[in-house]
Amino acid sequence: MRKMAEADVKWRDGKTTMYIFNAGEEVERVKKAAYAMFSEENGLGPGAFPSIAQMEREVVEFGLALLNAPEGAAGAMTSGGTDSIVMAVKAARDFARARRGLTAGLNIVAPYSAHPAFDKAGMMMDIEVRRVAVKDYLADAESMAAAIDPKTIMLVGSAPCFPYGLIDPIEALGELARARGVWLHVDACVGGYLAPFVRMNGADLPHFDFAVPGVSSISGDLHKYGYASKGASTLFFRSEELKAFMPFDAGPWPLGRMHTPTLAGTRPGGAIAAAWAVTNFLGVDGYRDKQRAVVEAREKIEAGVRNLGFHVLGRPQLGIVSFMHDEADCLALLGKMYQRGWVSAGLLEPRALHVMLSPAHREFADKYLADLAAVLAETAPQTTKAPTYAG
Ligand SMILES: *Cc1c(COP(=O)(O)O)cnc(C)c1O
């Protein structure tokens, strides 16, 4: 297995800005020990494993407190961001059925920058996803308002969206949601466990969580900036009443009915235990330190790429920064960086480079910038027909 891993990206050397959230060796040890300790236990059986049930409850409470949840708010753990989003759509749909009498022909209104998990949910539940163009890389509440009709069951905003790393104007979306009586989901998969600490560290972030009255549900991934092992996310609801639309009550079958909080039956005890261990190990102070490092890494990269002549998209405040260049083709640069061992994302609209920083990147930012400067120097100016990047 070590041999097989030799061709993998050298993420411990900071060489990837996607897939991995590296908070250092200590956190890695903690989550692995916790995962191993509960690797056989099953979240499907809270009666058999009250330990897992308790850990799940406490992780959810930790997240709710971070997101300004009101008294009576509720949540659950899921296996990942996509799972959380699918369950949020399921809950919103069942809410619309029960409370608004809506049946077929339903739709969701989302900015172009929202994650494809909403499309997946739409495919599974036969719900149309109406993608609305962004304005200055942000959700445009005015155009989204125009896309709403009586069969709209959900509005979406991201905090932040993955492509640009920018927090959508959730307050404007919240007003819209309230005015039109539509469920607003805030996708904070990549920001839910980052933004609250960045704010505590002094940044002036716009409101994006339950502090905004129109927000019904929020997804936040523990396995991203929560630094938990993969397979851990959270989905929160403003009230127990809204959360009641999330679980499945399936059957009958010979064992009676099957009640599960998510689509899954068996749920990995290890992922829940690792999330509990990391959130308790770091605590608020630990997260503030880690997230300070993330912001510093992003600021370093931001300053560095501006120096190299790139334009940063919007005004990033969290861990993601995307940047474009007037002359160089960013996707060609991406390919050249890949040849130097860097794995990061590229955007097609507009053609831009995308980096998502971890605490460990504070130490590697200079190396990234040096390599970027080198590939920029060797890349010919963009021609009318840009080369395609396959990967
Ligand atoms: C990562 C991400 C998701 C999906 O999460 P997975 O854990 O990869 O399924 C959804 N929304 C945003 C904004 C994300 O960054």
mmCIF file of C-alpha atoms and ligand atoms in Angstrom:
data_model
loop_
_atom_site.group_PDB
_atom_site.id
_atom_site.type_symbol
_atom_site.label_atom_id
_atom_site.label_comp_id
_atom_site.label_asym_id
_atom_site.label_seq_id
_atom_site.Cartn_x
_atom_site.Cartn_y
_atom_site.Cartn_z
ATOM 1 C CA MET A 1 0.000 0.000 0.000
ATOM 2 C CA ARG A 2 2.875 2.370 0.702
ATOM 3 C CA LYS A 3 4.177 1.517 -2.734
ATOM 4 C CA MET A 4 0.781 2.275 -4.277
ATOM 5 C CA ALA A 5 0.721 5.634 -2.488
ATOM 6 C CA GLU A 6 4.052 6.684 -3.958
ATOM 7 C CA ALA A 7 2.356 8.193 -7.006
ATOM 8 C CA ASP A 8 -0.132 10.146 -4.866
ATOM 9 C CA VAL A 9 0.103 13.888 -4.502
ATOM 10 C CA LYS A 10 2.523 14.842 -1.701
ATOM 11 C CA TRP A 11 -0.149 16.500 0.396
ATOM 12 C CA ARG A 12 1.952 16.503 3.559
ATOM 13 C CA ASP A 13 4.330 18.767 1.640
ATOM 14 C CA GLY A 14 1.437 21.130 0.971
ATOM 15 C CA LYS A 15 1.246 20.108 -2.684
ATOM 16 C CA THR A 16 -2.504 19.964 -2.972
ATOM 17 C CA THR A 17 -5.052 22.720 -2.495
ATOM 18 C CA MET A 18 -8.027 20.413 -2.910
ATOM 19 C CA TYR A 19 -9.246 17.149 -1.368
ATOM 20 C CA ILE A 20 -7.133 17.540 1.774
ATOM 21 C CA PHE A 21 -7.476 19.820 4.811
ATOM 22 C CA ASN A 22 -4.161 19.563 6.598
ATOM 23 C CA ALA A 23 -4.262 20.826 10.165
ATOM 24 C CA GLY A 24 -0.980 19.195 11.125
ATOM 25 C CA GLU A 25 0.303 15.932 12.564
ATOM 26 C CA GLU A 26 -1.209 16.282 16.012
ATOM 27 C CA VAL A 27 -4.764 16.574 14.696
ATOM 28 C CA GLU A 28 -4.079 13.706 12.327
ATOM 29 C CA ARG A 29 -3.020 11.461 15.224
ATOM 30 C CA VAL A 30 -6.091 12.371 17.252
ATOM 31 C CA LYS A 31 -8.586 11.611 14.505
ATOM 32 C CA LYS A 32 -6.901 8.368 13.506
ATOM 33 C CA ALA A 33 -6.868 7.070 17.069
ATOM 34 C CA ALA A 34 -10.539 7.964 17.537
ATOM 35 C CA TYR A 35 -11.484 6.489 14.163
ATOM 36 C CA ALA A 36 -9.679 3.222 14.961
ATOM 37 C CA MET A 37 -11.249 3.034 18.409
ATOM 38 C CA PHE A 38 -14.785 3.137 16.975
ATOM 39 C CA SER A 39 -14.195 1.710 13.503
ATOM 40 C CA GLU A 40 -16.580 -1.204 14.112
ATOM 41 C CA GLU A 41 -19.349 0.660 15.889
ATOM 42 C CA ASN A 42 -22.447 1.564 13.924
ATOM 43 C CA GLY A 43 -24.395 4.814 14.043
ATOM 44 C CA LEU A 44 -27.451 2.886 12.892
ATOM 45 C CA GLY A 45 -27.892 1.574 16.418
ATOM 46 C CA PRO A 46 -28.033 4.434 18.921
ATOM 47 C CA GLY A 47 -29.594 2.069 21.462
ATOM 48 C CA ALA A 48 -26.715 -0.364 21.126
ATOM 49 C CA PHE A 49 -24.091 2.385 20.961
ATOM 50 C CA PRO A 50 -25.163 5.252 23.189
ATOM 51 C CA SER A 51 -21.533 6.404 22.955
ATOM 52 C CA ILE A 52 -21.922 7.134 19.243
ATOM 53 C CA ALA A 53 -25.312 8.756 19.785
ATOM 54 C CA GLN A 54 -23.846 11.000 22.471
ATOM 55 C CA MET A 55 -20.877 11.978 20.297
ATOM 56 C CA GLU A 56 -23.202 12.818 17.443
ATOM 57 C CA ARG A 57 -25.400 14.949 19.707
ATOM 58 C CA GLU A 58 -22.415 16.819 21.086
ATOM 59 C CA VAL A 59 -20.901 17.464 17.659
ATOM 60 C CA VAL A 60 -24.254 18.844 16.475
ATOM 61 C CA GLU A 61 -24.479 21.087 19.554
ATOM 62 C CA PHE A 62 -20.995 22.409 18.868
ATOM 63 C CA GLY A 63 -21.985 23.316 15.306
ATOM 64 C CA LEU A 64 -25.310 24.889 16.280
ATOM 65 C CA ALA A 65 -23.599 27.161 18.779
ATOM 66 C CA LEU A 66 -21.143 28.332 16.117
ATOM 67 C CA LEU A 67 -23.923 29.221 13.681
ATOM 68 C CA ASN A 68 -26.021 31.425 15.962
ATOM 69 C CA ALA A 69 -28.764 28.837 16.145
ATOM 70 C CA PRO A 70 -31.822 29.945 18.112
ATOM 71 C CA GLU A 71 -33.319 28.012 21.004
ATOM 72 C CA GLY A 72 -34.984 24.867 19.660
ATOM 73 C CA ALA A 73 -32.735 24.516 16.600
ATOM 74 C CA ALA A 74 -31.693 20.984 15.697
ATOM 75 C CA GLY A 75 -29.362 19.039 13.461
ATOM 76 C CA ALA A 76 -27.864 15.722 12.502
ATOM 77 C CA MET A 77 -24.606 14.291 11.244
ATOM 78 C CA THR A 78 -24.365 12.989 7.703
ATOM 79 C CA SER A 79 -21.615 11.375 5.656
ATOM 80 C CA GLY A 80 -20.580 14.496 3.724
ATOM 81 C CA GLY A 81 -21.605 17.724 2.078
ATOM 82 C CA THR A 82 -23.493 16.062 -0.732
ATOM 83 C CA ASP A 83 -25.388 13.952 1.777
ATOM 84 C CA SER A 84 -26.237 17.057 3.826
ATOM 85 C CA ILE A 85 -27.476 18.907 0.755
ATOM 86 C CA VAL A 86 -29.544 15.983 -0.494
ATOM 87 C CA MET A 87 -31.127 15.660 2.945
ATOM 88 C CA ALA A 88 -31.812 19.410 3.078
ATOM 89 C CA VAL A 89 -33.594 19.216 -0.275
ATOM 90 C CA LYS A 90 -35.548 16.167 0.894
ATOM 91 C CA ALA A 91 -36.609 18.022 4.032
ATOM 92 C CA ALA A 92 -37.594 21.145 2.068
ATOM 93 C CA ARG A 93 -39.576 19.044 -0.382
ATOM 94 C CA ASP A 94 -41.443 17.164 2.335
ATOM 95 C CA PHE A 95 -42.086 20.487 4.084
ATOM 96 C CA ALA A 96 -43.498 21.921 0.846
ATOM 97 C CA ARG A 97 -45.719 18.873 0.427
ATOM 98 C CA ALA A 98 -47.013 18.980 3.971
ATOM 99 C CA ARG A 99 -47.333 22.722 4.498
ATOM 100 C CA ARG A 100 -47.861 24.195 1.067
ATOM 101 C CA GLY A 101 -49.691 21.316 -0.589
ATOM 102 C CA LEU A 102 -47.164 21.208 -3.440
ATOM 103 C CA THR A 103 -46.708 17.943 -5.287
ATOM 104 C CA ALA A 104 -45.154 17.608 -8.739
ATOM 105 C CA GLY A 105 -43.253 20.099 -10.911
ATOM 106 C CA LEU A 106 -41.171 21.501 -8.073
ATOM 107 C CA ASN A 107 -38.066 23.636 -8.476
ATOM 108 C CA ILE A 108 -35.075 25.034 -6.610
ATOM 109 C CA VAL A 109 -33.582 28.450 -7.385
ATOM 110 C CA ALA A 110 -29.810 28.526 -6.958
ATOM 111 C CA PRO A 111 -26.947 30.738 -8.084
ATOM 112 C CA TYR A 112 -24.720 29.402 -10.860
ATOM 113 C CA SER A 113 -21.932 29.045 -8.301
ATOM 114 C CA ALA A 114 -23.854 26.646 -6.013
ATOM 115 C CA HIS A 115 -22.493 23.125 -5.674
ATOM 116 C CA PRO A 116 -23.628 20.399 -8.126
ATOM 117 C CA ALA A 117 -24.925 18.419 -5.142
ATOM 118 C CA PHE A 118 -28.173 20.404 -5.602
ATOM 119 C CA ASP A 119 -28.426 19.092 -9.161
ATOM 120 C CA LYS A 120 -27.855 15.551 -7.907
ATOM 121 C CA ALA A 121 -30.640 15.997 -5.370
ATOM 122 C CA GLY A 122 -32.847 17.374 -8.147
ATOM 123 C CA MET A 123 -32.096 14.374 -10.350
ATOM 124 C CA MET A 124 -33.009 11.943 -7.604
ATOM 125 C CA MET A 125 -36.182 13.711 -6.492
ATOM 126 C CA ASP A 126 -37.334 14.981 -9.875
ATOM 127 C CA ILE A 127 -36.937 18.622 -8.904
ATOM 128 C CA GLU A 128 -35.829 21.212 -11.451
ATOM 129 C CA VAL A 129 -32.765 23.227 -10.432
ATOM 130 C CA ARG A 130 -32.922 26.750 -11.868
ATOM 131 C CA ARG A 131 -29.434 28.167 -12.025
ATOM 132 C CA VAL A 132 -29.314 31.941 -11.983
ATOM 133 C CA ALA A 133 -26.314 33.952 -13.224
ATOM 134 C CA VAL A 134 -24.125 35.506 -10.550
ATOM 135 C CA LYS A 135 -23.303 39.205 -10.327
ATOM 136 C CA ASP A 136 -19.738 40.115 -9.394
ATOM 137 C CA TYR A 137 -19.330 36.404 -8.595
ATOM 138 C CA LEU A 138 -22.085 36.576 -5.956
ATOM 139 C CA ALA A 139 -25.653 35.286 -5.863
ATOM 140 C CA ASP A 140 -27.892 37.971 -7.317
ATOM 141 C CA ALA A 141 -31.021 38.194 -5.164
ATOM 142 C CA GLU A 142 -32.844 40.292 -7.764
ATOM 143 C CA SER A 143 -32.450 37.792 -10.596
ATOM 144 C CA MET A 144 -33.156 34.950 -8.225
ATOM 145 C CA ALA A 145 -36.418 36.651 -7.248
ATOM 146 C CA ALA A 146 -37.422 36.648 -10.899
ATOM 147 C CA ALA A 147 -36.810 32.892 -11.142
ATOM 148 C CA ILE A 148 -39.098 32.029 -8.220
ATOM 149 C CA ASP A 149 -42.591 30.740 -8.975
ATOM 150 C CA PRO A 150 -45.316 29.128 -6.829
ATOM 151 C CA LYS A 151 -43.582 25.740 -7.164
ATOM 152 C CA THR A 152 -40.232 26.918 -5.806
ATOM 153 C CA ILE A 153 -39.425 24.864 -2.726
ATOM 154 C CA MET A 154 -35.941 26.173 -1.969
ATOM 155 C CA LEU A 155 -33.596 29.099 -2.447
ATOM 156 C CA VAL A 156 -29.879 28.482 -2.143
ATOM 157 C CA GLY A 157 -26.996 30.670 -1.051
ATOM 158 C CA SER A 158 -23.433 29.604 -0.267
ATOM 159 C CA ALA A 159 -21.111 30.658 2.536
ATOM 160 C CA PRO A 160 -18.853 30.538 0.669
ATOM 161 C CA CYS A 161 -19.369 29.000 -2.761
ATOM 162 C CA PHE A 162 -16.585 26.624 -3.751
ATOM 163 C CA PRO A 163 -15.597 28.183 -7.122
ATOM 164 C CA TYR A 164 -14.913 31.746 -5.960
ATOM 165 C CA GLY A 165 -14.703 31.280 -2.197
ATOM 166 C CA LEU A 166 -17.060 34.228 -1.658
ATOM 167 C CA ILE A 167 -19.954 34.504 0.783
ATOM 168 C CA ASP A 168 -23.236 35.146 -1.030
ATOM 169 C CA PRO A 169 -25.452 38.023 0.222
ATOM 170 C CA ILE A 170 -27.374 35.786 2.601
ATOM 171 C CA GLU A 171 -29.220 38.696 4.230
ATOM 172 C CA ALA A 172 -30.742 39.729 0.901
ATOM 173 C CA LEU A 173 -31.625 36.100 0.164
ATOM 174 C CA GLY A 174 -33.134 35.803 3.631
ATOM 175 C CA GLU A 175 -35.407 38.772 2.983
ATOM 176 C CA LEU A 176 -36.423 37.288 -0.334
ATOM 177 C CA ALA A 177 -37.116 33.906 1.244
ATOM 178 C CA ARG A 178 -39.303 35.482 3.907
ATOM 179 C CA ALA A 179 -41.161 37.691 1.461
ATOM 180 C CA ARG A 180 -41.957 34.753 -0.810
ATOM 181 C CA GLY A 181 -42.428 32.081 1.850
ATOM 182 C CA VAL A 182 -39.648 29.864 0.505
ATOM 183 C CA TRP A 183 -37.144 27.699 2.398
ATOM 184 C CA LEU A 184 -33.607 29.152 2.275
ATOM 185 C CA HIS A 185 -30.724 26.717 2.536
ATOM 186 C CA VAL A 186 -27.259 28.110 3.199
ATOM 187 C CA ASP A 187 -24.579 25.809 1.892
ATOM 188 C CA ALA A 188 -21.763 26.411 4.364
ATOM 189 C CA CYS A 189 -20.133 23.067 3.576
ATOM 190 C CA VAL A 190 -16.742 24.674 3.107
ATOM 191 C CA GLY A 191 -17.293 27.627 5.442
ATOM 192 C CA GLY A 192 -19.412 26.417 8.346
ATOM 193 C CA TYR A 193 -16.473 25.441 10.525
ATOM 194 C CA LEU A 194 -14.207 28.202 9.244
ATOM 195 C CA ALA A 195 -16.165 31.451 9.033
ATOM 196 C CA PRO A 196 -17.305 31.583 12.684
ATOM 197 C CA PHE A 197 -13.691 31.413 13.853
ATOM 198 C CA VAL A 198 -12.469 33.874 11.246
ATOM 199 C CA ARG A 199 -15.105 36.265 12.603
ATOM 200 C CA MET A 200 -13.997 35.586 16.202
ATOM 201 C CA ASN A 201 -10.465 36.443 15.049
ATOM 202 C CA GLY A 202 -11.700 39.880 14.069
ATOM 203 C CA ALA A 203 -12.763 39.729 10.416
ATOM 204 C CA ASP A 204 -15.820 41.706 9.425
ATOM 205 C CA LEU A 205 -17.889 38.971 7.776
ATOM 206 C CA PRO A 206 -21.419 39.483 6.498
ATOM 207 C CA HIS A 207 -24.143 37.549 8.315
ATOM 208 C CA PHE A 208 -24.673 34.164 6.724
ATOM 209 C CA ASP A 209 -26.040 31.862 9.418
ATOM 210 C CA PHE A 210 -29.150 31.560 11.616
ATOM 211 C CA ALA A 211 -28.620 35.195 12.620
ATOM 212 C CA VAL A 212 -30.360 35.890 9.303
ATOM 213 C CA PRO A 213 -34.082 35.332 10.000
ATOM 214 C CA GLY A 214 -34.965 33.742 6.644
ATOM 215 C CA VAL A 215 -32.424 30.910 6.883
ATOM 216 C CA SER A 216 -34.139 27.538 7.332
ATOM 217 C CA SER A 217 -31.204 25.133 7.104
ATOM 218 C CA ILE A 218 -27.398 25.139 6.896
ATOM 219 C CA SER A 219 -24.951 22.459 5.798
ATOM 220 C CA GLY A 220 -21.421 22.444 7.252
ATOM 221 C CA ASP A 221 -18.761 19.827 6.557
ATOM 222 C CA LEU A 222 -16.722 18.524 9.462
ATOM 223 C CA HIS A 223 -14.389 16.761 7.046
ATOM 224 C CA LYS A 224 -13.354 20.064 5.477
ATOM 225 C CA TYR A 225 -12.391 22.969 7.766
ATOM 226 C CA GLY A 226 -13.586 20.971 10.792
ATOM 227 C CA TYR A 227 -10.465 18.826 10.145
ATOM 228 C CA ALA A 228 -12.365 15.621 10.936
ATOM 229 C CA SER A 229 -11.833 12.345 9.073
ATOM 230 C CA LYS A 230 -13.698 11.970 5.828
ATOM 231 C CA GLY A 231 -17.307 10.866 6.075
ATOM 232 C CA ALA A 232 -18.498 13.602 8.427
ATOM 233 C CA SER A 233 -20.775 16.549 7.798
ATOM 234 C CA THR A 234 -23.614 18.271 9.617
ATOM 235 C CA LEU A 235 -27.013 19.552 8.601
ATOM 236 C CA PHE A 236 -28.762 22.068 10.822
ATOM 237 C CA PHE A 237 -32.341 23.314 10.930
ATOM 238 C CA ARG A 238 -33.773 26.448 12.511
ATOM 239 C CA SER A 239 -36.255 24.351 14.484
ATOM 240 C CA GLU A 240 -37.023 20.810 15.535
ATOM 241 C CA GLU A 241 -40.203 21.223 13.507
ATOM 242 C CA LEU A 242 -38.226 21.712 10.262
ATOM 243 C CA LYS A 243 -35.800 18.945 11.137
ATOM 244 C CA ALA A 244 -38.727 16.545 11.470
ATOM 245 C CA PHE A 245 -38.936 16.549 7.646
ATOM 246 C CA MET A 246 -35.420 15.124 7.294
ATOM 247 C CA PRO A 247 -35.542 11.500 8.568
ATOM 248 C CA PHE A 248 -36.880 8.526 6.710
ATOM 249 C CA ASP A 249 -39.633 6.358 8.078
ATOM 250 C CA ALA A 250 -39.510 3.448 5.648
ATOM 251 C CA GLY A 251 -41.275 0.137 5.357
ATOM 252 C CA PRO A 252 -43.136 -1.940 6.297
ATOM 253 C CA TRP A 253 -40.883 -4.960 6.248
ATOM 254 C CA PRO A 254 -40.644 -7.985 8.541
ATOM 255 C CA LEU A 255 -38.794 -6.001 11.207
ATOM 256 C CA GLY A 256 -41.445 -3.300 11.287
ATOM 257 C CA ARG A 257 -40.516 0.154 10.046
ATOM 258 C CA MET A 258 -37.019 1.543 9.557
ATOM 259 C CA HIS A 259 -36.278 4.990 10.935
ATOM 260 C CA THR A 260 -33.004 6.601 9.824
ATOM 261 C CA PRO A 261 -31.829 10.202 9.962
ATOM 262 C CA THR A 262 -30.251 9.984 6.485
ATOM 263 C CA LEU A 263 -30.425 7.749 3.443
ATOM 264 C CA ALA A 264 -27.817 5.433 4.929
ATOM 265 C CA GLY A 265 -28.576 2.438 7.080
ATOM 266 C CA THR A 266 -25.189 1.541 8.495
ATOM 267 C CA ARG A 267 -23.264 4.640 9.498
ATOM 268 C CA PRO A 268 -19.560 4.599 10.370
ATOM 269 C CA GLY A 269 -18.920 5.007 14.082
ATOM 270 C CA GLY A 270 -15.324 5.909 13.264
ATOM 271 C CA ALA A 271 -16.232 9.036 11.311
ATOM 272 C CA ILE A 272 -18.525 10.238 14.099
ATOM 273 C CA ALA A 273 -15.923 9.471 16.771
ATOM 274 C CA ALA A 274 -13.145 11.205 14.832
ATOM 275 C CA ALA A 275 -15.307 14.317 14.436
ATOM 276 C CA TRP A 276 -16.075 14.300 18.154
ATOM 277 C CA ALA A 277 -12.417 13.845 19.041
ATOM 278 C CA VAL A 278 -11.149 16.638 16.781
ATOM 279 C CA THR A 279 -13.826 19.144 17.793
ATOM 280 C CA ASN A 280 -13.069 18.432 21.463
ATOM 281 C CA PHE A 281 -9.318 18.337 20.976
ATOM 282 C CA LEU A 282 -9.221 21.675 19.171
ATOM 283 C CA GLY A 283 -12.131 23.406 20.860
ATOM 284 C CA VAL A 284 -12.867 27.025 20.070
ATOM 285 C CA ASP A 285 -9.343 28.223 20.840
ATOM 286 C CA GLY A 286 -7.704 25.488 18.777
ATOM 287 C CA TYR A 287 -9.930 26.252 15.796
ATOM 288 C CA ARG A 288 -9.225 29.949 16.097
ATOM 289 C CA ASP A 289 -5.502 29.231 15.822
ATOM 290 C CA LYS A 290 -5.886 26.877 12.860
ATOM 291 C CA GLN A 291 -8.227 29.216 11.034
ATOM 292 C CA ARG A 292 -5.926 32.160 11.636
ATOM 293 C CA ALA A 293 -3.251 30.163 9.809
ATOM 294 C CA VAL A 294 -5.672 29.499 6.940
ATOM 295 C CA VAL A 295 -6.424 33.189 6.534
ATOM 296 C CA GLU A 296 -2.734 34.071 6.713
ATOM 297 C CA ALA A 297 -1.947 31.479 4.057
ATOM 298 C CA ARG A 298 -4.693 32.922 1.854
ATOM 299 C CA GLU A 299 -3.451 36.471 2.389
ATOM 300 C CA LYS A 300 0.077 35.397 1.454
ATOM 301 C CA ILE A 301 -1.134 33.729 -1.730
ATOM 302 C CA GLU A 302 -3.401 36.653 -2.541
ATOM 303 C CA ALA A 303 -0.610 39.203 -2.193
ATOM 304 C CA GLY A 304 1.785 36.957 -4.101
ATOM 305 C CA VAL A 305 -0.469 36.379 -7.091
ATOM 306 C CA ARG A 306 -1.361 40.066 -7.312
ATOM 307 C CA ASN A 307 2.373 40.728 -7.484
ATOM 308 C CA LEU A 308 2.561 38.316 -10.395
ATOM 309 C CA GLY A 309 -0.127 40.275 -12.246
ATOM 310 C CA PHE A 310 -3.170 38.137 -11.477
ATOM 311 C CA HIS A 311 -6.581 39.597 -10.613
ATOM 312 C CA VAL A 312 -8.308 38.078 -7.615
ATOM 313 C CA LEU A 313 -12.011 37.323 -8.146
ATOM 314 C CA GLY A 314 -14.097 39.336 -5.717
ATOM 315 C CA ARG A 315 -12.972 39.910 -2.157
ATOM 316 C CA PRO A 316 -12.200 36.579 -0.494
ATOM 317 C CA GLN A 317 -12.377 36.482 3.320
ATOM 318 C CA LEU A 318 -12.033 32.790 4.081
ATOM 319 C CA GLY A 319 -9.812 29.953 2.809
ATOM 320 C CA ILE A 320 -10.381 29.963 -0.966
ATOM 321 C CA VAL A 321 -8.967 32.409 -3.491
ATOM 322 C CA SER A 322 -9.465 32.306 -7.270
ATOM 323 C CA PHE A 323 -7.481 34.477 -9.626
ATOM 324 C CA MET A 324 -7.227 35.170 -13.334
ATOM 325 C CA HIS A 325 -4.654 36.687 -15.627
ATOM 326 C CA ASP A 326 -5.059 39.060 -18.568
ATOM 327 C CA GLU A 327 -2.390 37.437 -20.708
ATOM 328 C CA ALA A 328 -1.536 33.978 -19.439
ATOM 329 C CA ASP A 329 -3.951 31.096 -19.900
ATOM 330 C CA CYS A 330 -4.678 29.933 -16.376
ATOM 331 C CA LEU A 331 -5.578 26.405 -17.397
ATOM 332 C CA ALA A 332 -2.224 26.032 -19.145
ATOM 333 C CA LEU A 333 -0.604 27.288 -15.941
ATOM 334 C CA LEU A 334 -2.614 24.738 -14.001
ATOM 335 C CA GLY A 335 -1.230 21.949 -16.191
ATOM 336 C CA LYS A 336 2.316 23.189 -15.708
ATOM 337 C CA MET A 337 1.840 23.411 -11.963
ATOM 338 C CA TYR A 338 0.546 19.836 -12.014
ATOM 339 C CA GLN A 339 3.771 18.752 -13.700
ATOM 340 C CA ARG A 340 5.573 20.294 -10.749
ATOM 341 C CA GLY A 341 3.515 18.199 -8.353
ATOM 342 C CA TRP A 342 0.834 20.762 -7.440
ATOM 343 C CA VAL A 343 -2.762 19.585 -7.494
ATOM 344 C CA SER A 344 -5.274 22.396 -7.474
ATOM 345 C CA ALA A 345 -8.481 23.351 -9.224
ATOM 346 C CA GLY A 346 -9.069 25.523 -12.240
ATOM 347 C CA LEU A 347 -12.206 27.430 -13.189
ATOM 348 C CA LEU A 348 -13.650 27.491 -16.686
ATOM 349 C CA GLU A 349 -15.861 30.539 -16.151
ATOM 350 C CA PRO A 350 -13.875 32.648 -16.015
ATOM 351 C CA ARG A 351 -10.661 30.787 -16.755
ATOM 352 C CA ALA A 352 -8.911 31.100 -13.439
ATOM 353 C CA LEU A 353 -6.761 29.311 -10.904
ATOM 354 C CA HIS A 354 -8.335 28.218 -7.623
ATOM 355 C CA VAL A 355 -6.587 27.442 -4.375
ATOM 356 C CA MET A 356 -8.108 26.313 -1.101
ATOM 357 C CA LEU A 357 -5.734 26.774 1.810
ATOM 358 C CA SER A 358 -5.134 24.677 4.898
ATOM 359 C CA PRO A 359 -3.292 25.729 8.060
ATOM 360 C CA ALA A 360 -0.239 23.841 6.816
ATOM 361 C CA HIS A 361 -0.129 25.969 3.667
ATOM 362 C CA ARG A 362 1.134 28.973 5.575
ATOM 363 C CA GLU A 363 4.523 27.262 5.402
ATOM 364 C CA PHE A 364 4.209 26.290 1.720
ATOM 365 C CA ALA A 365 2.812 29.478 0.202
ATOM 366 C CA ASP A 366 6.237 30.782 -0.817
ATOM 367 C CA LYS A 367 7.058 27.553 -2.637
ATOM 368 C CA TYR A 368 3.739 27.684 -4.487
ATOM 369 C CA LEU A 369 4.312 31.291 -5.503
ATOM 370 C CA ALA A 370 7.871 30.578 -6.668
ATOM 371 C CA ASP A 371 6.623 27.722 -8.863
ATOM 372 C CA LEU A 372 3.753 29.850 -10.144
ATOM 373 C CA ALA A 373 6.181 32.631 -11.077
ATOM 374 C CA ALA A 374 8.348 30.081 -12.900
ATOM 375 C CA VAL A 375 5.507 28.556 -14.933
ATOM 376 C CA LEU A 376 4.145 32.000 -15.693
ATOM 377 C CA ALA A 377 7.535 32.925 -17.157
ATOM 378 C CA GLU A 378 7.602 29.841 -19.380
ATOM 379 C CA THR A 379 3.972 30.041 -20.549
ATOM 380 C CA ALA A 380 3.358 31.848 -23.781
ATOM 381 C CA PRO A 381 0.711 34.574 -23.706
ATOM 382 C CA GLN A 382 -2.808 33.332 -24.317
ATOM 383 C CA THR A 383 -3.614 32.925 -27.999
ATOM 384 C CA THR A 384 -7.076 33.119 -29.474
ATOM 385 C CA LYS A 385 -7.410 29.339 -29.202
ATOM 386 C CA ALA A 386 -6.357 28.347 -25.708
ATOM 387 C CA PRO A 387 -5.045 24.845 -25.049
ATOM 388 C CA THR A 388 -7.372 22.537 -23.194
ATOM 389 C CA TYR A 389 -6.501 21.060 -19.871
ATOM 390 C CA ALA A 390 -7.547 17.468 -19.312
ATOM 391 C CA GLY A 391 -7.538 16.550 -15.663
HETATM 392 C C1 LIG B 1 -17.384 20.339 -0.721
HETATM 393 C C2 LIG B 1 -18.637 21.072 -0.950
HETATM 394 C C3 LIG B 1 -19.859 20.396 -1.076
HETATM 395 C C4 LIG B 1 -19.965 18.896 -1.175
HETATM 396 O O1 LIG B 1 -19.373 18.222 -0.118
HETATM 397 P P1 LIG B 1 -18.812 16.728 -0.242
HETATM 398 O O2 LIG B 1 -18.391 16.428 1.153
HETATM 399 O O3 LIG B 1 -17.679 16.762 -1.220
HETATM 400 O O4 LIG B 1 -19.927 15.860 -0.716
HETATM 401 C C5 LIG B 1 -20.999 21.152 -1.190
HETATM 402 N N1 LIG B 1 -20.939 22.496 -1.186
HETATM 403 C C6 LIG B 1 -19.784 23.176 -1.087
HETATM 404 C C7 LIG B 1 -19.801 24.678 -1.088
HETATM 405 C C8 LIG B 1 -18.588 22.488 -0.974
HETATM 406 O O5 LIG B 1 -17.440 23.148 -0.899
#
